[in-house]
Amino acid sequence: MVNVLIVYGTRYGAAESTAKDIADVLQDDGFHVKAVDAKAEKLGDIADYQLIIVGSGIQNHKWTEESEKFLKRFSEKLREKKLALFVCCGDAHPLTEKEEEKTKIVQEARRKYLEEKAAKYGLNPVAMGLFGGIYNFNKMPWWSRKFMQPLKKQLEAEGFKEAKSGIYDTRDLQAIRNWTKELVRK
Ligand SMILES: Cc1cc2nc3c(=O)[nH]c(=O)nc-3n(C[C@H](O)[C@H](O)[C@H](O)COP(=O)(O)O)c2cc1C
């Protein structure tokens, strides 16, 4: 039995929901999975896990403090494991009609949020997933709500519907499942 540990940090729920989607695919494939909210539970050891997946939501270009701390604390041990990273962020689905601009933003996000993070801790992940995010206007800090208001129109123009009042989810569940299946093959 392969034991998988998923550690995530979230502010608005996208990384948590993504961790659960990844866990569902892995469990269906016969893996034993433990998903941990890095803020709620501090792990003492990771020796029992053969595959470790670490994910975070992005706010103001930053991972959550707790998931980054996990990378830092276990960086040496993570180098000896099969490791995958993922982030949930707005830049995975840029709200612009210009295709060239879209590609540039996505490439930049992958570089900044994933490749640079792996390099910072000397990690060599077998997979790095860049997934969409959740815009929860009910939960945003007051300083960003007003600034983010025009985003609603842009999200709707891009075909994203309000899932619940004030909540838009730009994640592509199929892309998350495909990424996880590809990870299993690796
Ligand atoms: C105040 C604020 C700042 C954000 N900053 C960024 C950012 O710098 N880059 C980005 O790609 N997405 C940004 N986003 C979108 C978030 O990445 C998105 O809400 C994501 O779901 C966050 O992950 P979480 O839901 O797991 O917390 C921001 C969202 C908010 C509300």
PDB file of N, CA and C in Angstrom, residues 71-81 121 123:
ATOM      1  N   LEU A  71       7.405  23.233   3.707  1.00  0.00           N
ATOM      2  CA  LEU A  71       8.470  22.999   2.714  1.00  0.00           C
ATOM      3  C   LEU A  71       9.840  23.255   3.341  1.00  0.00           C
ATOM      4  N   LYS A  72       9.899  24.339   4.086  1.00  0.00           N
ATOM      5  CA  LYS A  72      11.180  24.734   4.690  1.00  0.00           C
ATOM      6  C   LYS A  72      11.624  23.698   5.732  1.00  0.00           C
ATOM      7  N   ARG A  73      10.687  23.332   6.603  1.00  0.00           N
ATOM      8  CA  ARG A  73      11.005  22.436   7.723  1.00  0.00           C
ATOM      9  C   ARG A  73      11.443  21.054   7.253  1.00  0.00           C
ATOM     10  N   PHE A  74      10.780  20.568   6.185  1.00  0.00           N
ATOM     11  CA  PHE A  74      11.066  19.197   5.738  1.00  0.00           C
ATOM     12  C   PHE A  74      11.886  19.145   4.442  1.00  0.00           C
ATOM     13  N   SER A  75      12.477  20.267   4.041  1.00  0.00           N
ATOM     14  CA  SER A  75      13.122  20.314   2.720  1.00  0.00           C
ATOM     15  C   SER A  75      14.122  19.173   2.514  1.00  0.00           C
ATOM     16  N   GLU A  76      14.918  18.875   3.532  1.00  0.00           N
ATOM     17  CA  GLU A  76      15.925  17.824   3.394  1.00  0.00           C
ATOM     18  C   GLU A  76      15.258  16.471   3.141  1.00  0.00           C
ATOM     19  N   LYS A  77      14.235  16.162   3.943  1.00  0.00           N
ATOM     20  CA  LYS A  77      13.546  14.872   3.805  1.00  0.00           C
ATOM     21  C   LYS A  77      12.758  14.813   2.499  1.00  0.00           C
ATOM     22  N   LEU A  78      12.224  15.954   2.083  1.00  0.00           N
ATOM     23  CA  LEU A  78      11.421  15.965   0.847  1.00  0.00           C
ATOM     24  C   LEU A  78      12.275  15.660  -0.391  1.00  0.00           C
ATOM     25  N   ARG A  79      13.565  15.923  -0.288  1.00  0.00           N
ATOM     26  CA  ARG A  79      14.471  15.640  -1.412  1.00  0.00           C
ATOM     27  C   ARG A  79      14.605  14.141  -1.644  1.00  0.00           C
ATOM     28  N   GLU A  80      14.327  13.344  -0.604  1.00  0.00           N
ATOM     29  CA  GLU A  80      14.460  11.884  -0.731  1.00  0.00           C
ATOM     30  C   GLU A  80      13.132  11.229  -1.112  1.00  0.00           C
ATOM     31  N   LYS A  81      12.067  12.026  -1.232  1.00  0.00           N
ATOM     32  CA  LYS A  81      10.732  11.468  -1.488  1.00  0.00           C
ATOM     33  C   LYS A  81      10.267  11.813  -2.893  1.00  0.00           C
ATOM     34  N   TYR A 121      13.973  25.825  -2.081  1.00  0.00           N
ATOM     35  CA  TYR A 121      14.224  24.807  -1.056  1.00  0.00           C
ATOM     36  C   TYR A 121      14.990  23.596  -1.602  1.00  0.00           C
ATOM     37  N   LEU A 123      14.297  21.588  -4.061  1.00  0.00           N
ATOM     38  CA  LEU A 123      13.416  20.439  -4.291  1.00  0.00           C
ATOM     39  C   LEU A 123      13.330  20.107  -5.771  1.00  0.00           C
TER      40      LEU A 123
END
